[in-house]
Each structure stands twice: as C-alpha cells, then as structure tokens.
C-alpha cells in the first residue's frame, strides 16, 4: 500500500514537473522567437539606414566638383531648368549626374559580384579583382588601346569597353569551366583565378612594353579606374544589367545561405550546388565584366563591400545580398566625392581613392565590433 | 537511468509494413575510374532502428554513405519505404534521406536559429516550403527544444564549442524530418560528455520520429552500445553484419582490422575491447 502510494506521489510530482516544463518551454519558445523577430526587424532597419546613407552620399557626390556650383544650384538644376546657364545645365546633366549614377551602379555591381563569389567559392578573399576578372578586362582594353585589335563589327567608340567586357567574360567562363569539371573543387577554381591574375598581368605588361608612349599613357589611365568615361549610354547599360541580375540573385538567397552550412549538407538538402555555382558565376561575370568595361579596374569594392555587409548583418543572404549592394554603392559614392576634393582642382581616378576611403570604414567596423565572449 | 532502461526497443518489426525503412541491394559506387564499393547488399533497416557502419580507414564507409545520400553516382538499388531512389533526382533523395557531414563549417556568421531556419528554407520544391514563414520559425525553435539547445538559439555559430556545434548540426538535419538519417562520424571530434549526449539524442529521435538512422562510427564501443545492428565493411565489401554481439567478434576484428583482440559483450549492450597485438599480413586471413 505504502509502495503504491509512493509510486502514485512520484507520478504526480513527475507529471507536475512535466507540465511546468512544457509551460516554461512555451514561454521560452515565445521569448526566443520574439527576440529573433526583433533582430530581423533590426536588420531591416540597418538596411534602410544604409539605403538612406547611399542617397546622402549620392547627393554629396552630385554637389561636389571643381566647377564652383553651389549645392543649391545643383539641386535647383536637377529639379527645374530655369535660373542656370547652359554650361551649368550641361555640367549637371552630362557630367555630375552620370558620374554619380555610375559610381553607385559600379559600387553596387562589384560588391554584389564579390559577395556571390565569396559564398559560392567559400573563400573570403574572392572578388572580381583577386580572381583575374579585372586583369582580363585590362588586357582586353590594352589590346584595343595599343593595338586596335577587336572584333570587326564593333564601332570605334565602343572598342575599349567591348574588348574589356569580352576578356572579362572569357576569364569567368574559364573559371566556370573549371568549376564544372567533375572532381575539381572550389580550391582549384580559386587557384586558377589567381593564376589568371598573373597571366593577364604579364600579358598587359607585354602590351605596355611594345606600345607607343601616348598609348601607354592612355592605358595606364584606363587601368586606374575612372568614372570620367561615364555617359548616359554606359549608365543605362549597367543599370539594365544590374536590374536584370538582382532578382535572380535575391531569389537564390536561401540556397546561398544553405551553401554556407557546407556543400554536402546543402546538396543533401536538395540544392543542386553545381547549378547554383554556375548561375552565380554567370551573374558575377555579367556584373563584373560590364562594370570593369565602363570604368576600368576598381579593386577594393568587390572585396570589402561584402565584408562590411557581413560584419553589419551576418550571413543570412536575404540581408547580406542587399546590404552588400548598398555598402558597395555607398563606398563608391563617397570615393567618387573624395576623388574630386582630395587634391584641389584635380579629378583623381576613382580607383586610387576607393581603398583610401574604404579601408578606414572597414577598420572601424573590425575594431569597433562588439566583442562577444565565446 | 540505466543503460537498459534508456535503450528502449524500436517498434517490433512484425508490425511494420514489409516495405518500410531502407533497403539497399547490389549497390556499387566509386569515383571516376575507381570503384570503391562493390555490389553491396545491406540488411533491411526498419524505421526506428539505429545501425552503424564500421570498418578500418579506406574501407569505403564514407563513400557508401554519400552514395546512399544521393550525393554520388551509384548503380544498384536503394529503396526508401518501397520507393526506388537510384536514378532519381537529387530532390527526390532530399525529400527522404538527409545526410549529416562530419562537421559544420566554423566561420559562418549565422546564429543557431538562422542556420536551422536556413536548413528548412533550403529547397523550395519541398513540402517544407509550403509552411508559412512563421510556421517554419516555430518549427525551428521546436527542433532546438527537442535537441535541448534552445538557450543557444541566438548565439552565433562562430562562438560555439565543437560539441554544441554538433548538436546544432543535428538540429538542422532533424528539422527536415527525413525518413532516413545518415550520420558521418557524428562523435569523432567530441569529448566524452558530448559523445553520450549526441548518441542518446540520436537514438531517442530515431525511436520517436520512426526514422532509420545509419551512421559511420570509428569507436566500436560506441557503435555496440548505441546500435541495433552493425555492418562491418572492409575494402568496399560487407564482411560481417547483425546485432553487435554477432558482428563484433575476435574473428571479424582479426580479418577486418588486422588486430588480435579480446571482446567482451556486456549484458546491456556495452562492449569491452582489449587490443593485444597487430597481426601480420599472413595471419589476418
């Protein structure tokens, strides 16, 4: 009897424990999800702030310049046509606006290309610049500038960007072929990319060696990366490319996030990793080749834009991809504005300035990041 | 809790449909020119059971696992609940079989909950994707509770210990509710405490969710204690199979591992193994 009673008591106590445990679980469950959703909301806010900063940087880029227009005049010129002379109108509409737009678009494209490369190649050092795409573009440009070599149907004005585009695309396709080869891991793709950098640099050096002095000067200026080649045609081409690529890129975000958990794991979740890589490299090639073709080599953005975004928001690609896009555009706009004011009266090639602007931002993020105990 | 108590038997095989579980027959697989596994036929694994694949290095265990997960081209037959998977799309495999690699990458800037939600959102054609966003999130939290790491939910993966990361890894694969769960050396890098935690969890989940668990294990004592059956593999062929006490014997150890060993199977599934010597080539056969 006593034994039965004791057993009964134990059962009751046990069941009470179970009940309180489930109640507790219900509340913790709730708490976790609430704070998770709060974090998601926070990330959305960070994205919005980035977007606003981009807009401000864009305006800053618009109102800086050597021509002595006041910010007020620039904004006035954009909003209405009255009150400004024709040269002033021309400066605003044919120089300032296309330059500023180009800066945003190039920054966004290179940064998006960089983040996709880093994810699919599982390598934090991957970027259009470090894996030979920019070098290939330089080589294409060199061929056009120095030797006048291009395909027959290309008009003379488009020779340089077309060549650069073609070579950049060819280099990505080489990476692509490597990635598709059965048994070739991502490490081999990265190694091949680095090999491409050296090959194309050597080829460019060779072309420089045999070129005339005038052509050499033009080539060196081209390879520094400059927004001064921007016009409405190039701006709209790049805008269209970016607008076409971004939806596909964002659509792949869940699969890209899963790929970060390991290739075999992702495949076992039903993701066709080979296809995901192929499509991502295709997007990268379009973005990087088009931007490099229009503005020359700009090295820093594609590497660091993604890292800034990752430090800010982590690797949930739903947020990482747009954040990379925005941080790239932001740095590039700031760099563009800085390139006009750093040396008074001189418009520096923006490729020189990107690192000078980007590195401080990057270092701030690394050192100011809240240190969490492990 | 004694060993016997927590063991709990899987649902009786007689009550299961004949087609249930995992049936592997005449499976061959390998890399481009080199065949690693030849004509492998495994016993019928029923839902709720835990089986271990053991064998020396380079025996083809991991290759066989990858083939069973559909990650590698194979010929032969793999049937899950009566449905043939060889020759099917990766998607078809993924709906039924989930593979857990040895480890989770370390430097991933995701928190635990995000990574489990990521695993759930990974393949849109899946029935999982039909759940709404909130339902997915609730389900991810519910899995973390089952695994017992809900308090880590908002920790970054980078800040977890190896053992915690392995539990997260398990939560990711469990969240997909596979019929067959393949684990590649789930306890190899873990300390004693987490070895026990992981294995206990694996078996409890196999029983509770009625799924087949097949794992590659190096430690024979762990394999014997936690498995309903052992498959011993050597050079791409099955050498011994059956309950631990039948498969792990001095004779099989001599022929597969090339060691002279004394084996003592305890009454409660625990195994004591003393390795006395390494045998020369001539003695092993």
XYZ file of C-alpha atoms in Angstrom:
659
model
C 0.000 0.000 0.000
C 2.754 2.378 1.030
C 4.699 1.449 -2.073
C 1.706 2.098 -4.297
C 1.133 5.448 -2.576
C 4.752 6.447 -3.002
C 4.648 5.439 -6.651
C 1.481 7.472 -7.103
C 3.100 10.502 -5.469
C 6.143 10.187 -7.692
C 3.934 10.010 -10.751
C 2.002 13.086 -9.711
C 5.181 15.046 -8.978
C 6.692 13.888 -12.227
C 3.640 14.895 -14.218
C 3.561 18.279 -12.480
C 7.192 18.750 -13.389
C 6.374 17.828 -16.943
C 3.510 20.295 -17.053
C 5.589 23.138 -15.635
C 8.378 22.180 -18.021
C 6.112 22.469 -21.044
C 4.731 25.764 -19.752
C 8.243 27.050 -19.310
C 9.098 25.813 -22.766
C 6.138 27.633 -24.204
C 7.310 30.870 -22.730
C 10.969 30.421 -23.709
C 9.824 29.460 -27.170
C 7.919 32.662 -27.347
C 10.775 34.745 -25.983
C 13.268 33.282 -28.450
C 11.028 33.892 -31.414
C 10.177 37.376 -30.257
C 13.816 38.325 -29.954
C 14.614 36.588 -33.230
C 11.953 38.657 -34.965
C 13.213 41.756 -33.236
C 16.618 41.040 -34.733
C 15.105 40.586 -38.169
C 13.393 43.921 -37.759
C 16.683 45.450 -36.643
C 18.388 44.134 -39.751
C 15.686 45.649 -41.905
C 16.294 48.962 -40.148
C 20.037 48.672 -40.798
C 19.287 48.073 -44.476
C 17.059 51.129 -44.566
C 19.750 53.228 -42.887
C 22.283 52.013 -45.439
C 19.915 52.993 -48.218
C 19.474 56.469 -46.745
C 23.247 56.838 -46.375
C 23.619 55.829 -50.008
C 21.184 58.508 -51.012
C 23.039 61.114 -48.943
C 26.386 60.045 -50.407
C 24.851 60.269 -53.856
C 23.724 63.826 -53.208
C 27.131 64.674 -51.735
C 28.778 63.250 -54.838
C 26.442 65.341 -57.018
C 27.170 68.624 -55.292
C 30.952 68.285 -55.117
C 33.042 69.184 -58.102
C 35.558 71.634 -59.453
C 33.137 73.866 -61.336
C 32.130 76.061 -58.413
C 28.422 75.271 -58.496
C 26.794 75.625 -55.092
C 24.856 72.643 -53.751
C 21.727 74.720 -54.000
C 22.360 75.418 -57.679
C 22.887 71.751 -58.407
C 19.651 70.729 -56.758
C 17.868 73.566 -58.486
C 19.306 72.491 -61.814
C 18.103 68.952 -61.268
C 14.602 69.907 -60.260
C 13.889 72.726 -62.697
C 15.664 74.048 -65.745
C 15.255 77.766 -65.022
C 17.861 80.058 -63.475
C 21.039 78.347 -64.679
C 23.209 78.989 -67.679
C 23.528 76.379 -70.408
C 27.074 75.330 -69.432
C 25.907 74.877 -65.866
C 22.983 72.788 -67.074
C 25.363 70.711 -69.157
C 27.724 70.141 -66.247
C 24.876 68.937 -64.078
C 23.117 66.763 -66.627
C 26.019 65.454 -68.696
C 28.793 65.254 -66.100
C 27.694 65.256 -62.490
C 24.607 63.091 -62.761
C 26.023 60.329 -64.981
C 29.224 60.236 -62.885
C 27.317 59.956 -59.639
C 24.939 57.340 -61.007
C 27.818 55.380 -62.462
C 29.595 55.421 -59.102
C 26.543 53.958 -57.369
C 25.925 51.352 -60.036
C 29.543 50.211 -60.263
C 29.883 50.020 -56.493
C 26.670 48.031 -56.201
C 27.553 45.662 -59.062
C 31.094 44.921 -57.940
C 30.049 44.403 -54.351
C 27.199 42.082 -55.279
C 29.526 40.163 -57.588
C 32.053 39.929 -54.754
C 29.628 38.581 -52.177
C 28.289 35.917 -54.522
C 31.821 34.852 -55.385
C 32.837 34.668 -51.754
C 29.868 32.486 -50.946
C 29.992 30.064 -53.858
C 33.768 29.682 -53.692
C 33.706 29.530 -49.894
C 36.603 31.960 -49.781
C 36.654 35.360 -48.058
C 39.340 36.633 -50.436
C 37.390 36.009 -53.615
C 36.419 39.069 -55.606
C 36.345 40.099 -59.273
C 39.723 41.739 -58.741
C 41.535 38.958 -56.911
C 40.381 36.234 -59.280
C 41.575 37.785 -62.506
C 38.398 39.295 -63.952
C 39.708 42.849 -63.705
C 43.117 41.845 -65.050
C 41.466 40.171 -68.002
C 39.470 43.318 -68.672
C 42.695 45.363 -68.566
C 44.195 43.049 -71.107
C 41.191 43.477 -73.407
C 41.405 47.238 -73.045
C 45.142 47.149 -73.687
C 44.605 45.265 -76.910
C 42.143 47.893 -78.049
C 44.130 50.935 -76.921
C 47.568 49.859 -78.044
C 46.995 47.572 -80.993
C 43.497 48.486 -82.068
C 42.600 44.785 -82.009
C 38.925 43.988 -81.666
C 36.098 42.169 -83.375
C 35.239 43.580 -86.835
C 31.697 44.845 -86.239
C 32.436 46.937 -83.140
C 32.249 50.741 -83.604
C 35.448 52.564 -82.644
C 33.935 54.371 -79.676
C 32.920 51.056 -78.096
C 36.133 49.236 -78.823
C 37.708 49.528 -75.360
C 34.683 48.637 -73.229
C 33.703 45.879 -75.631
C 37.155 44.301 -75.534
C 37.329 44.628 -71.781
C 33.909 43.038 -71.445
C 34.798 40.186 -73.744
C 38.027 39.332 -71.959
C 36.448 39.608 -68.503
C 33.658 37.316 -69.623
C 36.152 34.879 -71.092
C 38.078 34.731 -67.821
C 34.928 33.994 -65.837
C 33.963 31.341 -68.346
C 37.349 29.747 -67.756
C 36.669 29.740 -64.016
C 33.239 28.393 -64.851
C 34.596 25.517 -66.904
C 36.944 24.694 -64.090
C 34.102 24.707 -61.601
C 32.067 22.391 -63.794
C 34.817 19.872 -64.287
C 33.898 16.876 -62.245
C 36.179 16.410 -59.304
C 37.576 19.933 -59.389
C 36.900 21.514 -56.010
C 36.427 25.182 -55.275
C 40.070 25.393 -54.209
C 41.150 24.668 -57.777
C 38.827 27.388 -59.032
C 40.414 29.891 -56.667
C 43.907 28.783 -57.666
C 43.017 29.092 -61.329
C 41.686 32.592 -60.662
C 44.953 33.597 -59.056
C 46.854 32.092 -61.974
C 44.688 34.174 -64.319
C 45.682 37.341 -62.460
C 49.350 36.629 -63.147
C 48.819 35.553 -66.743
C 46.808 38.635 -67.664
C 49.120 40.976 -65.769
C 52.038 39.538 -67.697
C 50.156 39.945 -70.966
C 49.280 43.549 -70.115
C 52.918 44.238 -69.248
C 53.903 42.793 -72.590
C 51.465 45.009 -74.455
C 52.713 48.002 -72.463
C 56.273 47.098 -73.372
C 55.581 47.248 -77.100
C 53.220 50.239 -77.022
C 53.876 53.830 -78.011
C 54.217 56.447 -75.293
C 50.837 58.047 -75.947
C 49.038 54.715 -75.957
C 50.871 53.698 -72.788
C 49.672 56.799 -71.013
C 46.093 56.144 -72.082
C 46.353 52.539 -70.948
C 47.757 53.405 -67.543
C 44.983 55.928 -67.043
C 42.392 53.356 -68.100
C 43.665 50.757 -65.674
C 43.465 53.163 -62.761
C 39.712 53.093 -62.961
C 37.916 56.330 -63.643
C 34.332 57.486 -63.722
C 35.128 60.149 -66.274
C 34.163 57.773 -69.059
C 30.610 57.607 -67.799
C 27.850 58.800 -70.079
C 24.146 58.162 -70.245
C 24.580 55.148 -72.524
C 27.008 53.352 -70.244
C 24.945 54.257 -67.200
C 21.810 52.826 -68.720
C 23.542 49.660 -69.934
C 24.920 48.953 -66.467
C 21.591 49.839 -64.850
C 19.785 47.368 -67.079
C 22.329 44.625 -66.359
C 22.070 45.216 -62.625
C 18.268 45.327 -62.741
C 18.205 42.023 -64.631
C 20.650 40.259 -62.339
C 19.434 41.380 -58.908
C 16.090 39.492 -58.904
C 17.810 36.210 -59.740
C 20.452 36.894 -57.166
C 17.935 37.608 -54.404
C 15.898 34.610 -55.463
C 18.923 32.392 -54.783
C 19.461 33.845 -51.307
C 18.023 30.910 -49.336
C 20.129 28.433 -51.290
C 23.242 30.560 -50.854
C 22.654 30.683 -47.103
C 22.313 26.906 -47.004
C 25.512 26.526 -49.010
C 27.351 28.292 -46.188
C 26.484 25.305 -43.982
C 28.694 23.076 -46.132
C 28.493 21.792 -49.668
C 27.490 18.201 -48.911
C 24.951 19.339 -46.383
C 23.437 21.770 -48.859
C 23.250 19.091 -51.536
C 21.607 16.724 -49.110
C 19.021 19.468 -48.510
C 18.188 19.065 -52.204
C 20.168 22.001 -53.582
C 21.801 21.469 -56.934
C 25.083 23.094 -55.929
C 26.680 22.751 -59.359
C 23.836 24.651 -60.928
C 23.775 27.224 -58.137
C 27.503 27.870 -58.693
C 27.060 28.067 -62.447
C 24.234 30.577 -62.250
C 26.022 32.669 -59.628
C 29.219 32.806 -61.681
C 27.153 33.812 -64.690
C 25.685 36.706 -62.718
C 29.134 37.615 -61.412
C 30.567 37.636 -64.903
C 27.847 39.932 -66.225
C 28.120 42.363 -63.330
C 31.890 42.470 -63.093
C 32.600 42.485 -66.816
C 30.125 45.283 -67.517
C 31.329 47.500 -64.687
C 35.003 46.973 -65.391
C 34.440 47.620 -69.069
C 32.980 51.058 -68.378
C 35.157 52.339 -65.552
C 38.354 50.302 -65.640
C 39.770 48.315 -62.766
C 38.463 49.212 -59.354
C 39.836 46.686 -56.964
C 38.725 47.305 -53.495
C 34.942 47.399 -53.599
C 34.261 43.819 -54.623
C 36.326 42.524 -51.747
C 35.404 44.814 -48.906
C 31.805 45.787 -49.683
C 30.708 42.223 -48.855
C 32.818 42.120 -45.703
C 31.318 45.336 -44.411
C 27.850 43.946 -45.074
C 28.750 40.677 -43.348
C 30.100 42.449 -40.281
C 26.940 44.520 -40.083
C 24.293 41.883 -40.735
C 25.757 38.370 -40.741
C 25.392 35.790 -43.439
C 21.666 35.357 -43.847
C 21.775 36.116 -47.559
C 18.301 37.625 -47.533
C 20.032 40.545 -45.825
C 23.625 40.027 -46.851
C 22.988 40.425 -50.588
C 21.113 43.747 -50.416
C 23.470 45.008 -47.733
C 26.492 44.249 -49.934
C 24.834 46.007 -52.812
C 24.212 49.089 -50.690
C 27.582 49.160 -48.926
C 29.370 48.891 -52.272
C 27.334 51.765 -53.667
C 27.942 53.799 -50.515
C 31.736 53.424 -50.532
C 31.923 54.089 -54.227
C 29.853 57.265 -53.942
C 31.989 58.515 -51.076
C 35.128 57.650 -53.007
C 33.811 59.485 -56.026
C 33.102 62.590 -53.959
C 36.506 62.349 -52.304
C 38.258 61.959 -55.654
C 37.038 65.424 -56.581
C 38.167 67.211 -53.412
C 41.284 65.403 -52.156
C 43.594 67.301 -54.480
C 42.071 70.737 -55.205
C 41.482 71.303 -58.864
C 42.360 67.736 -59.861
C 39.923 64.907 -60.544
C 41.748 61.841 -59.249
C 40.983 58.472 -60.861
C 38.447 56.922 -58.514
C 40.282 53.589 -58.459
C 43.021 55.276 -56.466
C 40.621 56.672 -53.920
C 38.394 53.643 -53.214
C 40.953 51.991 -50.985
C 41.692 55.238 -49.175
C 38.017 55.671 -48.329
C 37.136 52.013 -47.855
C 39.960 50.926 -45.595
C 39.113 53.330 -42.745
C 35.462 52.288 -42.864
C 36.484 48.657 -42.848
C 38.975 49.045 -40.000
C 36.406 50.909 -37.922
C 33.979 48.039 -38.323
C 36.575 45.418 -37.416
C 37.778 47.206 -34.302
C 34.504 48.679 -33.087
C 32.630 45.410 -33.455
C 31.231 44.343 -30.091
C 33.436 41.585 -28.786
C 31.372 38.651 -27.666
C 32.746 36.175 -25.207
C 32.923 32.680 -26.595
C 18.876 5.962 -15.906
C 20.443 2.583 -16.531
C 21.695 1.583 -19.927
C 18.943 -0.990 -20.281
C 16.238 1.490 -19.399
C 17.207 4.090 -21.937
C 17.750 1.549 -24.639
C 14.089 1.203 -25.489
C 13.416 -1.101 -28.366
C 12.280 0.027 -31.767
C 8.747 -0.845 -32.800
C 8.527 -4.547 -33.434
C 9.453 -5.451 -36.974
C 6.388 -7.673 -37.327
C 4.098 -4.702 -37.011
C 5.865 -2.698 -39.701
C 4.879 -2.886 -43.350
C 7.257 -5.102 -45.321
C 8.329 -2.161 -47.482
C 9.087 0.212 -44.600
C 12.556 1.536 -43.947
C 15.695 1.348 -46.031
C 16.618 -1.494 -48.355
C 19.944 -1.456 -50.125
C 20.862 -4.138 -52.598
C 23.717 -4.656 -55.025
C 24.925 -1.101 -54.667
C 28.169 -0.197 -56.411
C 29.740 3.221 -56.321
C 33.060 4.996 -56.582
C 34.901 7.847 -58.213
C 35.558 8.388 -61.858
C 37.624 5.341 -62.637
C 37.970 3.714 -59.268
C 35.134 1.669 -57.893
C 35.132 1.856 -54.107
C 32.114 -0.200 -53.094
C 31.258 -3.353 -54.954
C 27.838 -4.934 -55.059
C 26.898 -4.084 -51.504
C 23.729 -5.558 -50.089
C 22.759 -4.397 -46.624
C 20.223 -5.967 -44.296
C 16.762 -4.428 -44.295
C 16.813 -1.445 -41.909
C 13.441 -0.767 -40.323
C 12.135 2.597 -39.091
C 13.135 3.429 -35.535
C 16.361 1.440 -35.732
C 19.919 2.698 -35.383
C 22.636 0.972 -37.370
C 26.370 1.545 -37.500
C 28.754 1.185 -40.366
C 32.186 0.270 -39.018
C 35.470 -0.656 -40.597
C 39.067 0.432 -40.981
C 40.158 3.602 -42.779
C 39.623 3.483 -46.528
C 37.049 0.706 -46.190
C 34.596 2.764 -48.243
C 32.286 3.759 -45.391
C 32.021 7.443 -46.211
C 31.735 6.731 -49.925
C 28.890 4.331 -49.267
C 27.166 6.927 -47.080
C 27.480 9.594 -49.757
C 26.052 7.213 -52.322
C 23.131 6.415 -50.020
C 22.535 10.152 -49.682
C 22.366 10.541 -53.446
C 25.465 12.731 -53.470
C 27.359 10.327 -55.633
C 26.537 8.315 -58.697
C 25.733 4.703 -57.891
C 24.263 1.638 -59.510
C 22.085 -0.942 -57.828
C 19.045 -0.331 -55.702
C 18.274 1.960 -52.771
C 14.657 1.818 -51.676
C 13.157 4.042 -49.011
C 9.666 2.990 -47.934
C 9.449 0.932 -51.088
C 10.406 3.736 -53.445
C 13.439 3.269 -55.664
C 15.820 6.225 -55.465
C 18.740 5.230 -57.676
C 18.480 7.243 -60.871
C 16.086 9.759 -59.288
C 16.785 13.480 -58.984
C 18.638 14.902 -56.001
C 15.349 16.466 -54.996
C 13.707 13.054 -54.650
C 16.544 11.866 -52.425
C 16.443 15.033 -50.367
C 12.771 14.545 -49.535
C 13.520 11.209 -47.890
C 17.167 10.994 -46.957
C 19.243 13.591 -45.119
C 22.991 13.370 -44.773
C 24.945 14.961 -41.980
C 28.620 15.548 -42.805
C 31.248 15.124 -40.138
C 31.315 18.744 -39.099
C 29.699 22.114 -39.547
C 31.918 24.852 -41.030
C 33.294 27.044 -38.265
C 33.425 30.528 -39.643
C 29.826 31.118 -40.561
C 28.260 34.354 -39.406
C 24.830 32.897 -38.713
C 23.177 32.302 -35.392
C 21.872 28.885 -34.417
C 18.239 29.616 -35.158
C 19.055 31.226 -38.512
C 21.036 28.171 -39.506
C 18.152 25.809 -38.701
C 15.674 28.057 -40.494
C 18.178 28.134 -43.360
C 18.142 24.345 -43.485
C 14.344 24.394 -43.600
C 14.154 27.047 -46.296
C 16.846 25.478 -48.436
C 14.847 23.606 -51.030
C 11.675 25.322 -52.140
C 10.168 22.365 -54.008
C 9.995 20.520 -50.726
C 6.807 20.061 -48.757
C 8.564 22.100 -46.045
C 8.406 25.235 -48.102
C 4.626 25.032 -48.061
C 4.753 26.019 -44.429
C 4.488 29.740 -43.884
C 7.401 31.789 -42.625
C 6.124 31.840 -39.056
C 5.409 28.126 -39.051
C 8.957 27.494 -40.236
C 10.355 29.634 -37.447
C 8.220 27.885 -34.843
C 9.289 24.541 -36.166
C 12.953 25.519 -35.975
C 12.543 26.535 -32.330
C 10.671 23.325 -31.616
C 13.581 21.283 -33.034
C 16.070 23.220 -30.939
C 13.954 22.327 -27.908
C 13.971 18.667 -28.845
C 17.744 18.762 -29.180
C 17.983 20.679 -25.908
C 19.823 23.748 -27.161
C 17.040 26.300 -27.302
C 19.045 28.540 -24.958
C 21.732 28.766 -27.655
C 19.244 29.848 -30.315
C 20.586 33.351 -30.768
C 24.276 32.511 -30.332
C 26.498 32.844 -33.353
C 27.806 29.544 -34.727
C 31.303 31.007 -34.515
C 31.111 31.170 -30.747
C 30.016 27.607 -30.056
C 32.148 24.745 -28.813
C 32.671 21.711 -31.024
C 30.083 19.721 -29.086
C 27.475 22.448 -29.233
C 28.097 22.843 -32.941
C 27.473 19.143 -33.457
C 24.122 19.455 -31.680
C 23.232 22.381 -33.954
C 24.248 20.272 -36.908
C 21.896 17.542 -35.688
C 19.105 20.060 -35.202
C 19.489 21.164 -38.821
C 19.131 17.668 -40.220
C 16.397 16.631 -37.789
C 14.353 19.688 -38.695
C 13.868 18.267 -42.186
C 12.245 15.155 -40.699
C 13.897 12.653 -43.020
C 12.817 9.016 -43.180
C 16.456 8.014 -43.333
C 19.151 9.934 -41.500
C 22.770 9.309 -42.443
C 25.428 10.489 -39.975
C 29.080 10.601 -40.934
C 31.177 10.117 -37.791
C 28.849 12.109 -35.535
C 31.002 11.703 -32.423
C 34.566 11.656 -33.727
C 35.595 15.120 -32.631
C 33.624 15.207 -29.389
C 34.525 14.816 -25.737
C 33.004 12.003 -23.658
C 30.108 14.065 -22.396
C 29.011 15.222 -25.836
C 29.557 11.752 -27.296
C 26.975 10.455 -24.888
C 24.649 13.422 -25.397
C 24.718 13.099 -29.169
C 24.243 9.352 -29.240
C 21.430 9.402 -26.725
C 19.720 12.097 -28.728
C 20.189 10.244 -31.997
C 18.644 7.075 -30.672
C 15.792 8.824 -28.923
C 14.946 10.718 -32.102
C 15.173 7.574 -34.220
C 12.632 5.901 -31.949
C 10.402 8.946 -31.579
C 10.303 10.005 -35.224
C 10.357 6.463 -36.526
C 13.271 7.043 -38.843
C 16.133 4.834 -39.902
C 19.491 6.068 -38.637
C 22.649 4.800 -40.277
C 25.934 6.172 -39.031
C 29.610 5.741 -39.687
C 31.352 5.185 -36.355
C 35.005 4.578 -35.613
C 34.658 3.768 -31.947
C 33.404 0.184 -31.741
C 32.315 0.580 -28.133
C 30.034 3.469 -29.096
C 28.738 1.553 -32.088
C 27.963 -1.518 -29.981
C 26.304 0.380 -27.191
C 24.004 2.530 -29.285
C 23.192 0.459 -32.359
C 20.584 -2.155 -33.075
C 22.785 -3.546 -35.794
C 26.345 -3.369 -37.077
C 27.605 -3.580 -40.632
C 31.322 -4.210 -40.870
C 32.922 -3.072 -44.072
C 36.355 -3.783 -45.467
C 37.749 -2.831 -48.862
C 34.330 -1.976 -50.163
C 32.691 -5.217 -49.134
C 30.490 -6.269 -46.247
C 32.396 -8.675 -44.008
C 30.002 -9.046 -41.103
C 26.551 -7.826 -40.181
C 23.991 -8.325 -37.455
C 23.470 -7.363 -33.828
C 26.635 -6.015 -32.170
C 27.401 -9.230 -30.342
C 27.324 -11.251 -33.552
C 29.174 -8.790 -35.767
C 31.971 -7.685 -33.443
C 33.957 -10.815 -32.600
C 37.667 -11.581 -32.312
C 37.445 -13.307 -35.691
C 35.893 -10.366 -37.553
C 38.248 -7.914 -35.857
C 41.203 -10.010 -36.942
C 40.102 -10.206 -40.546
C 38.879 -6.605 -40.908
C 41.235 -4.587 -38.715
C 44.162 -6.993 -38.581
C 44.364 -6.998 -34.785
C 44.265 -9.659 -32.126
C 41.548 -8.596 -29.742
C 39.548 -9.834 -26.807
C 35.896 -8.932 -26.950
C 33.535 -8.903 -24.020
C 29.906 -8.028 -24.713
C 28.165 -6.939 -21.532
C 24.565 -7.869 -20.789
C 23.370 -4.327 -21.505
C 24.889 -3.762 -24.892
C 28.128 -2.335 -23.560
C 31.300 -3.611 -25.127
C 34.758 -4.099 -23.692
C 37.527 -4.354 -26.184
C 41.179 -5.145 -25.497
C 43.525 -4.937 -28.423
C 46.536 -7.153 -27.702
C 48.526 -7.054 -30.868
C 48.670 -6.102 -34.508
C 48.616 -9.114 -36.773
C 50.968 -9.582 -39.716
C 49.576 -9.772 -43.225
C 49.709 -13.591 -43.249
C 47.810 -14.045 -40.000
C 44.779 -11.948 -40.887
C 43.229 -14.323 -43.371
